[in-house]
């Protein structure tokens, strides 16, 4: 499948990125191993109450309902139609593309958190995938080089810098957030190339929506499953979100959680 | 003591010590056979399909209840109010909550089709332990942690964390909100309604 030229290109890149790769291999062990003790001092992994601050619950619940309606009236029908027309492989490629475009967000936030190896890995991923991966539609960085993304965002950076989580928020269109993460969202928007490519806010919104629709089309059942299994979906969503973000901040192994990003 | 008696004693010791060793084995060793049996049931062609659902669920729950402590889970999701409840209400709740978990999560794992499961470590703190596993899922590794408590030398699961998200904690927060609003009887009613939606 891969032509000789592309393969040679891989080899050259592998040679150039060798050192980064070695660092990655070292760190990879760390991600598989159990969370380190010093990171867990303050958090009881054996399940004890953690504080949840939700003073805006009544307002949040209204917006949760708004998002729920948006999901069933717009997002779901659009993504279902899209899913039936576009084959899964293509949708996966688009997902890779959206992810690749957002690479500056990850690289800069890795740097801001002093995670230089992580920044190197995401930079390498960006370079490999933008070229050998044909503008980011493929992910040879992962498949051929085993370079797993190190998703860091500005919300986590602020957390590393010592800013508290702040109250929980559920905002229309944006979904679950904390006050810190909404500041993070704004910060990441400044790092996102889309902000500069699209001068028109409508175009930016279209790009953002396309990313979401594509993401939902790849994982169509998550939101509805969550609703099906819960007695109070608002609380369930809030808990999933806070668990997810708190784990990310501690760099525990989590995949990119799609349900959280969907709404 | 004659030769025969000594031999008998030796034989008894040989039979007894491995058993004793097994009884105090670690959480991973105790969890592994349970998961292996679960996988066996899930992959058993005789138990596959919608028709076999009831038989399959009964068999799964039979094994699961040996290693999953639904009493402990019920107590934890209710929280402080648990000890104020009369025993029959506690039992009623445990039945309903177990049924909900069965509906929600056995339903999910029934799609299992031989994906690789790796045990990647355990941590023990006093009488509690966390056993970390990961399961292959569409080419990615999905981290699944089993949180366990030791009761009479038995390690029992009382929570599952999928990607670090605690299942029992999630229900606990929901129930806390419902208990505040609708009290215990309201929660029981909601649970009954929810369970009936899976039938």
Coordinates of C-alpha atoms in Angstrom, one line a residue:
Chain A
X1 CA 0.0 0.0 0.0
X2 CA 2.8 2.4 0.9
X3 CA 4.9 3.4 -2.1
X4 CA 8.7 3.1 -1.9
X5 CA 9.2 6.9 -1.8
X6 CA 6.9 7.2 1.2
X7 CA 8.6 4.4 2.9
X8 CA 12.0 6.0 2.4
X9 CA 10.6 9.2 3.7
X10 CA 9.5 7.3 6.8
X11 CA 13.0 6.0 7.3
X12 CA 14.6 9.4 7.0
X13 CA 12.0 10.8 9.4
X14 CA 12.5 7.9 11.8
X15 CA 16.2 8.6 11.8
X16 CA 15.7 12.3 12.4
X17 CA 13.2 11.7 15.2
X18 CA 15.1 8.8 16.7
X19 CA 15.9 10.7 20.0
X20 CA 12.3 11.8 20.5
X21 CA 11.2 8.3 19.9
X22 CA 13.5 7.0 22.6
X23 CA 12.1 9.4 25.1
X24 CA 8.7 8.4 24.1
X25 CA 9.5 4.7 24.7
X26 CA 10.7 5.5 28.2
X27 CA 7.7 7.5 29.0
X28 CA 5.3 5.0 27.5
X29 CA 6.1 2.6 30.3
X30 CA 5.1 5.3 32.7
X31 CA 1.7 5.6 31.1
X32 CA 1.0 1.9 31.3
X33 CA 2.1 1.6 34.9
X34 CA -0.2 2.5 37.7
X35 CA -0.5 6.1 38.7
X36 CA 2.5 7.1 40.8
X37 CA 2.0 7.5 44.5
X38 CA 3.1 11.1 44.8
X39 CA 0.4 12.1 42.3
X40 CA -2.3 10.4 44.4
X41 CA -1.5 11.8 47.8
X42 CA -4.5 14.1 47.7
X43 CA -6.9 12.0 45.9
X44 CA -8.2 8.8 47.4
X45 CA -8.3 6.3 44.5
X46 CA -10.3 4.0 46.6
X47 CA -13.4 6.1 46.3
X48 CA -14.0 8.6 48.9
X49 CA -16.0 11.8 48.5
X50 CA -14.4 14.6 46.5
X51 CA -15.8 18.0 46.6
X52 CA -18.1 19.1 43.8
X53 CA -19.0 22.7 43.5
X54 CA -22.2 23.4 41.6
X55 CA -23.7 26.6 42.8
X56 CA -25.3 27.3 39.4
X57 CA -27.1 23.9 39.3
X58 CA -30.5 25.4 38.4
X59 CA -29.1 27.4 35.5
X60 CA -26.9 24.4 34.4
X61 CA -29.9 22.1 34.4
X62 CA -31.7 24.4 32.0
X63 CA -28.8 24.5 29.7
X64 CA -28.4 20.8 30.0
X65 CA -32.0 20.5 28.7
X66 CA -31.2 23.0 25.9
X67 CA -28.2 20.9 24.8
X68 CA -30.2 17.7 25.1
X69 CA -32.8 19.2 22.7
X70 CA -30.0 20.4 20.4
X71 CA -28.6 16.9 20.4
X72 CA -31.9 15.2 19.4
X73 CA -33.2 17.8 17.1
X74 CA -30.0 18.8 15.2
X75 CA -26.8 17.0 16.1
X76 CA -28.2 13.4 16.0
X77 CA -30.2 13.7 12.8
X78 CA -27.4 15.4 11.0
X79 CA -24.8 12.9 12.2
X80 CA -27.0 10.0 11.4
X81 CA -27.6 11.2 7.8
X82 CA -23.8 11.9 7.5
X83 CA -23.0 8.4 8.9
X84 CA -25.2 6.7 6.3
X85 CA -23.6 8.6 3.4
X86 CA -19.9 8.7 4.4
X87 CA -18.1 5.3 5.1
X88 CA -16.4 4.9 8.5
X89 CA -12.9 4.9 7.2
X90 CA -13.4 8.3 5.7
X91 CA -14.9 9.6 8.9
X92 CA -11.9 8.2 10.9
X93 CA -9.7 10.1 8.4
X94 CA -11.6 13.4 9.0
X95 CA -11.2 12.8 12.7
X96 CA -7.5 12.5 12.3
X97 CA -7.5 15.6 10.2
X98 CA -9.3 17.7 12.8
X99 CA -7.0 16.3 15.5
X100 CA -3.9 17.1 13.5
X101 CA -5.0 20.7 12.8
X102 CA -5.3 21.2 16.6
X103 CA -1.7 20.0 17.2
X104 CA -0.4 23.5 18.1
X105 CA -2.8 23.5 21.1
X106 CA -1.2 20.3 22.4
X107 CA 2.4 21.3 21.6
X108 CA 2.2 24.7 23.3
X109 CA 0.3 23.3 26.3
X110 CA 2.9 20.6 26.8
X111 CA 5.5 23.3 26.8
X112 CA 3.6 25.5 29.2
X113 CA 3.4 22.6 31.6
X114 CA 7.1 21.8 31.2
X115 CA 6.4 18.5 29.5
X116 CA 9.1 18.8 26.9
X117 CA 9.1 15.2 25.8
X118 CA 5.3 15.4 25.3
X119 CA 5.8 18.6 23.2
X120 CA 8.4 16.9 21.1
X121 CA 6.1 13.9 20.5
X122 CA 3.2 16.0 19.5
X123 CA 5.4 18.1 17.2
X124 CA 6.8 15.0 15.7
X125 CA 3.3 13.6 15.2
X126 CA 2.2 16.9 13.5
X127 CA 5.2 16.8 11.2
X128 CA 4.8 13.1 10.3
X129 CA 1.1 13.2 9.9
X130 CA 1.0 16.4 7.9
X131 CA 3.4 15.0 5.4
X132 CA 3.4 11.2 5.3
X133 CA -0.1 11.2 6.7
X134 CA -1.3 13.4 3.8
X135 CA -2.3 16.6 5.5
X136 CA -3.2 14.7 8.7
X137 CA -5.8 12.4 7.2
X138 CA -3.8 9.4 8.1
X139 CA -2.0 8.7 11.4
X140 CA 1.3 7.0 10.4
X141 CA 2.9 8.6 13.5
X142 CA 0.9 6.2 15.7
X143 CA 0.6 3.3 13.3
X144 CA 4.2 3.2 12.1
X145 CA 6.1 5.0 14.8
X146 CA 3.9 4.2 17.8
X147 CA 3.8 7.9 18.8
X148 CA 0.7 8.3 20.9
X149 CA -0.7 11.8 21.2
X150 CA -0.2 13.7 24.5
X151 CA -3.3 15.7 24.6
X152 CA -2.8 18.7 27.0
X153 CA -5.0 21.7 26.9
X154 CA -5.0 25.1 28.5
X155 CA -7.5 24.0 31.2
X156 CA -5.0 21.5 32.4
X157 CA -2.2 24.0 32.1
X158 CA -4.0 26.4 34.4
X159 CA -4.6 23.5 36.8
X160 CA -0.9 22.6 36.8
X161 CA -0.1 26.3 37.4
X162 CA -2.2 26.0 40.6
X163 CA -5.5 27.5 39.6
X164 CA -8.5 25.8 41.2
X165 CA -11.2 24.1 39.3
X166 CA -13.9 26.5 40.1
X167 CA -17.7 25.8 39.9
X168 CA -19.1 23.4 37.4
X169 CA -20.8 24.8 34.4
X170 CA -23.0 23.4 31.7
X171 CA -23.2 25.9 28.9
X172 CA -25.3 25.9 25.7
X173 CA -23.4 24.4 22.8
X174 CA -20.2 24.0 24.8
X175 CA -21.6 21.5 27.2
X176 CA -20.0 20.5 30.5
X177 CA -17.1 22.7 31.8
X178 CA -15.7 24.1 34.9
X179 CA -14.8 27.7 35.2
X180 CA -11.2 26.9 34.8
X181 CA -11.9 24.8 31.7
X182 CA -13.9 27.6 30.1
X183 CA -10.9 29.8 30.5
X184 CA -8.9 26.9 29.0
X185 CA -11.3 26.7 26.1
X186 CA -10.8 30.4 25.4
X187 CA -7.0 30.0 25.7
X188 CA -7.0 27.0 23.3
X189 CA -9.1 28.9 20.8
X190 CA -6.2 31.4 20.6
X191 CA -3.8 28.5 19.9
X192 CA -6.0 26.9 17.3
X193 CA -5.1 27.6 13.7
X194 CA -8.8 27.6 12.7
X195 CA -9.1 30.9 14.6
X196 CA -6.7 32.5 12.2
X197 CA -7.7 30.7 9.0
X198 CA -11.3 31.6 9.3
X199 CA -11.8 35.3 9.8
X200 CA -15.5 35.0 9.9
X201 CA -17.0 33.6 13.2
X202 CA -19.7 31.8 11.2
X203 CA -17.0 29.8 9.4
X204 CA -15.3 29.1 12.7
X205 CA -18.6 27.8 14.1
X206 CA -19.1 25.7 11.0
X207 CA -15.6 24.1 11.4
X208 CA -16.3 23.4 15.1
X209 CA -19.7 21.9 14.3
X210 CA -18.3 19.7 11.5
X211 CA -15.7 18.4 14.0
X212 CA -18.5 17.6 16.5
X213 CA -20.8 15.9 13.9
X214 CA -17.9 13.8 12.7
X215 CA -17.0 12.8 16.2
X216 CA -20.6 11.8 17.1
X217 CA -20.8 9.8 13.9
X218 CA -17.9 7.7 15.0
X219 CA -19.4 7.1 18.5
X220 CA -23.1 7.4 17.9
X221 CA -24.4 5.6 21.1
X222 CA -22.4 7.2 23.9
X223 CA -24.7 10.0 24.9
X224 CA -27.9 8.0 24.7
X225 CA -26.3 5.1 26.6
X226 CA -25.4 7.5 29.4
X227 CA -29.0 8.7 29.5
X228 CA -30.3 5.1 29.4
X229 CA -28.3 3.9 32.3
X230 CA -28.7 6.9 34.6
X231 CA -31.5 8.1 36.9
X232 CA -30.4 11.7 36.7
X233 CA -28.5 12.3 33.5
X234 CA -27.5 15.8 34.5
X235 CA -25.6 14.5 37.5
X236 CA -24.2 11.5 35.7
X237 CA -22.8 13.8 33.0
X238 CA -21.4 16.1 35.6
X239 CA -19.7 13.3 37.4
X240 CA -18.3 11.8 34.3
X241 CA -16.9 15.1 33.2
X242 CA -15.3 15.9 36.6
X243 CA -13.8 12.4 36.9
X244 CA -12.5 12.7 33.4
X245 CA -10.9 16.1 33.9
X246 CA -9.5 15.3 37.3
X247 CA -7.9 12.1 35.9
X248 CA -6.4 14.0 33.0
X249 CA -4.9 16.6 35.3
X250 CA -3.1 13.8 37.1
X251 CA -2.0 12.3 33.8
X252 CA -3.7 9.0 34.6
X253 CA -4.2 6.8 31.5
X254 CA -7.4 7.9 29.8
X255 CA -8.2 7.9 26.1
X256 CA -9.7 11.0 24.7
X257 CA -13.2 10.7 26.0
X258 CA -15.6 11.2 23.3
X259 CA -18.8 11.5 25.2
X260 CA -17.4 14.5 27.1
X261 CA -16.3 16.1 23.9
X262 CA -19.6 15.5 22.2
X263 CA -21.6 17.8 24.4
Chain B
X1 CA 4.2 -42.2 65.7
X2 CA 4.5 -44.9 63.1
X3 CA 5.5 -44.5 59.5
X4 CA 1.9 -44.7 58.1
X5 CA 0.7 -42.0 60.4
X6 CA 3.5 -39.7 59.4
X7 CA 2.7 -40.3 55.7
X8 CA -0.9 -39.5 56.4
X9 CA 0.0 -36.3 58.2
X10 CA 2.2 -35.4 55.2
X11 CA -0.6 -36.1 52.8
X12 CA -3.0 -34.0 54.8
X13 CA -0.5 -31.1 55.0
X14 CA 0.0 -31.3 51.2
X15 CA -3.7 -31.1 50.6
X16 CA -4.3 -28.4 53.2
X17 CA -1.5 -25.9 52.6
X18 CA -2.2 -25.1 49.0
X19 CA -5.8 -24.4 50.0
X20 CA -4.7 -22.2 52.8
X21 CA -2.3 -20.4 50.5
X22 CA -5.1 -19.7 48.0
X23 CA -7.3 -18.3 50.7
X24 CA -4.9 -15.5 51.4
X25 CA -3.8 -14.9 47.8
X26 CA -3.7 -11.4 46.4
X27 CA -6.5 -9.5 44.7
X28 CA -5.3 -10.1 41.2
X29 CA -5.1 -13.9 41.7
X30 CA -8.6 -13.8 43.1
X31 CA -10.0 -11.6 40.3
X32 CA -8.4 -13.5 37.4
X33 CA -10.4 -16.7 37.6
X34 CA -13.7 -14.7 37.9
X35 CA -13.0 -12.8 34.8
X36 CA -11.8 -16.0 33.0
X37 CA -15.1 -17.7 33.9
X38 CA -17.1 -14.6 32.7
X39 CA -15.3 -14.6 29.4
X40 CA -15.9 -18.3 29.1
X41 CA -19.7 -17.7 29.5
X42 CA -19.7 -14.8 27.2
X43 CA -17.9 -16.7 24.4
X44 CA -19.9 -19.9 25.0
X45 CA -21.8 -20.5 21.7
X46 CA -24.6 -22.4 23.5
X47 CA -25.4 -19.2 25.5
X48 CA -25.2 -16.7 22.7
X49 CA -28.1 -14.8 21.2
X50 CA -31.2 -13.0 22.4
X51 CA -33.1 -16.3 23.1
X52 CA -30.4 -17.4 25.6
X53 CA -30.4 -14.0 27.3
X54 CA -32.1 -15.1 30.5
X55 CA -30.0 -18.3 31.0
X56 CA -26.8 -16.3 30.2
X57 CA -27.7 -13.5 32.6
X58 CA -28.5 -16.0 35.4
X59 CA -25.2 -17.8 34.9
X60 CA -23.2 -14.6 34.7
X61 CA -24.8 -13.1 37.8
X62 CA -24.2 -16.4 39.6
X63 CA -20.5 -15.9 39.2
X64 CA -20.4 -12.2 39.5
X65 CA -22.1 -12.2 42.9
X66 CA -19.3 -14.4 44.3
X67 CA -16.7 -11.8 43.6
X68 CA -18.7 -8.5 43.4
X69 CA -19.9 -7.2 46.7
X70 CA -23.3 -5.6 45.8
X71 CA -24.1 -5.1 49.5
X72 CA -20.9 -2.9 49.8
X73 CA -21.9 -1.0 46.6
X74 CA -25.4 -0.4 47.8
X75 CA -24.1 0.9 51.1
X76 CA -21.7 3.2 49.4
X77 CA -24.2 4.7 46.9
X78 CA -26.7 5.4 49.6
X79 CA -24.1 6.9 51.9
X80 CA -24.8 8.1 55.4
X81 CA -28.5 7.3 55.3
X82 CA -27.9 3.6 54.9
X83 CA -27.6 2.7 58.6
X84 CA -30.9 4.5 59.3
X85 CA -32.8 2.3 56.9
X86 CA -34.6 -0.8 58.2
X87 CA -33.1 -4.1 57.0
X88 CA -36.0 -4.9 54.6
X89 CA -35.5 -1.5 52.9
X90 CA -31.8 -2.1 52.6
X91 CA -32.4 -5.5 51.0
X92 CA -35.0 -4.1 48.6
X93 CA -32.6 -1.4 47.5
X94 CA -29.8 -3.9 47.1
X95 CA -32.0 -6.1 44.8
X96 CA -33.0 -3.1 42.7
X97 CA -29.6 -1.6 42.4
X98 CA -28.0 -5.0 41.5
X99 CA -30.7 -5.3 38.8
X100 CA -29.8 -1.9 37.5
X101 CA -26.1 -2.7 37.3
X102 CA -27.0 -6.0 35.6
X103 CA -29.1 -4.3 33.0
X104 CA -26.7 -1.5 32.4
X105 CA -23.3 -3.2 32.4
X106 CA -23.9 -6.9 31.7
X107 CA -25.8 -5.6 28.7
X108 CA -22.6 -3.8 27.7
X109 CA -20.1 -6.6 28.2
X110 CA -22.4 -9.0 26.3
X111 CA -20.9 -7.6 23.1
X112 CA -17.5 -9.0 24.1
X113 CA -16.0 -11.1 21.4
X114 CA -12.6 -12.2 22.6
X115 CA -10.7 -8.9 22.9
X116 CA -7.5 -9.2 24.8
X117 CA -7.5 -8.3 28.5
X118 CA -4.2 -7.5 30.2
X119 CA -3.5 -7.3 33.9
X120 CA -1.1 -4.4 34.4
X121 CA -0.7 -4.1 38.1
X122 CA -2.2 -3.9 41.6
X123 CA -1.9 -1.7 44.6
X124 CA -2.9 -2.6 48.1
X125 CA -3.6 -0.2 50.9
X126 CA -4.7 -1.9 54.1
X127 CA -7.8 -3.9 53.3
X128 CA -8.5 -2.2 50.0
X129 CA -6.9 -2.8 46.6
X130 CA -7.0 -1.6 43.1
X131 CA -6.4 -4.1 40.2
X132 CA -5.6 -2.4 36.9
X133 CA -6.4 -4.0 33.7
X134 CA -6.8 -2.9 30.1
X135 CA -8.9 -4.2 27.4
X136 CA -8.4 -3.9 23.7
X137 CA -11.0 -1.8 22.1
X138 CA -10.9 -0.8 18.4
X139 CA -7.1 -0.8 18.4
X140 CA -6.8 1.3 21.6
X141 CA -6.4 0.1 25.2
X142 CA -9.2 0.9 27.4
X143 CA -8.2 1.1 31.1
X144 CA -10.5 -0.7 33.5
X145 CA -9.7 -0.7 37.2
X146 CA -11.3 -3.0 39.8
X147 CA -11.5 -1.5 43.3
X148 CA -11.7 -4.3 45.9
X149 CA -12.1 -4.7 49.6
X150 CA -10.9 -7.7 51.7
X151 CA -13.6 -9.4 53.7
X152 CA -12.6 -12.6 55.5
X153 CA -9.7 -13.2 53.2
X154 CA -11.9 -12.7 50.2
X155 CA -11.1 -9.8 47.9
X156 CA -14.4 -8.5 46.7
X157 CA -15.0 -5.9 43.9
X158 CA -17.0 -2.9 45.0
X159 CA -16.4 -0.5 42.2
X160 CA -15.2 -0.5 38.6
X161 CA -13.4 2.5 37.1
X162 CA -13.5 2.7 33.3
X163 CA -11.0 5.2 32.1
X164 CA -10.7 6.4 35.6
X165 CA -14.5 7.1 35.8
X166 CA -16.0 5.5 38.8
X167 CA -19.2 3.6 38.2
X168 CA -20.4 3.5 41.8
X169 CA -19.4 7.1 42.4
X170 CA -21.4 8.2 39.4
X171 CA -24.5 6.5 40.8
X172 CA -23.8 7.8 44.3
X173 CA -23.9 11.4 43.1
X174 CA -27.1 10.8 41.2
X175 CA -28.7 9.1 44.2
X176 CA -27.5 11.9 46.6
X177 CA -29.4 14.4 44.5
X178 CA -32.5 12.2 44.2
X179 CA -32.5 11.4 47.9
X180 CA -32.4 15.0 48.8
X181 CA -35.4 15.8 46.5
X182 CA -37.5 12.6 46.7
X183 CA -36.3 10.8 49.8
X184 CA -35.6 7.1 49.9
X185 CA -39.1 5.9 48.7
X186 CA -38.8 8.2 45.6
X187 CA -35.4 6.7 44.8
X188 CA -36.9 3.2 45.0
X189 CA -39.7 4.2 42.7
X190 CA -37.3 5.7 40.1
X191 CA -35.1 2.6 40.3
X192 CA -38.2 0.4 39.6
X193 CA -39.2 2.6 36.7
X194 CA -35.6 2.5 35.3
X195 CA -35.3 -1.2 35.5
X196 CA -38.7 -1.7 33.8
X197 CA -37.3 0.2 30.8
X198 CA -34.8 -2.6 30.1
X199 CA -37.4 -5.3 29.9

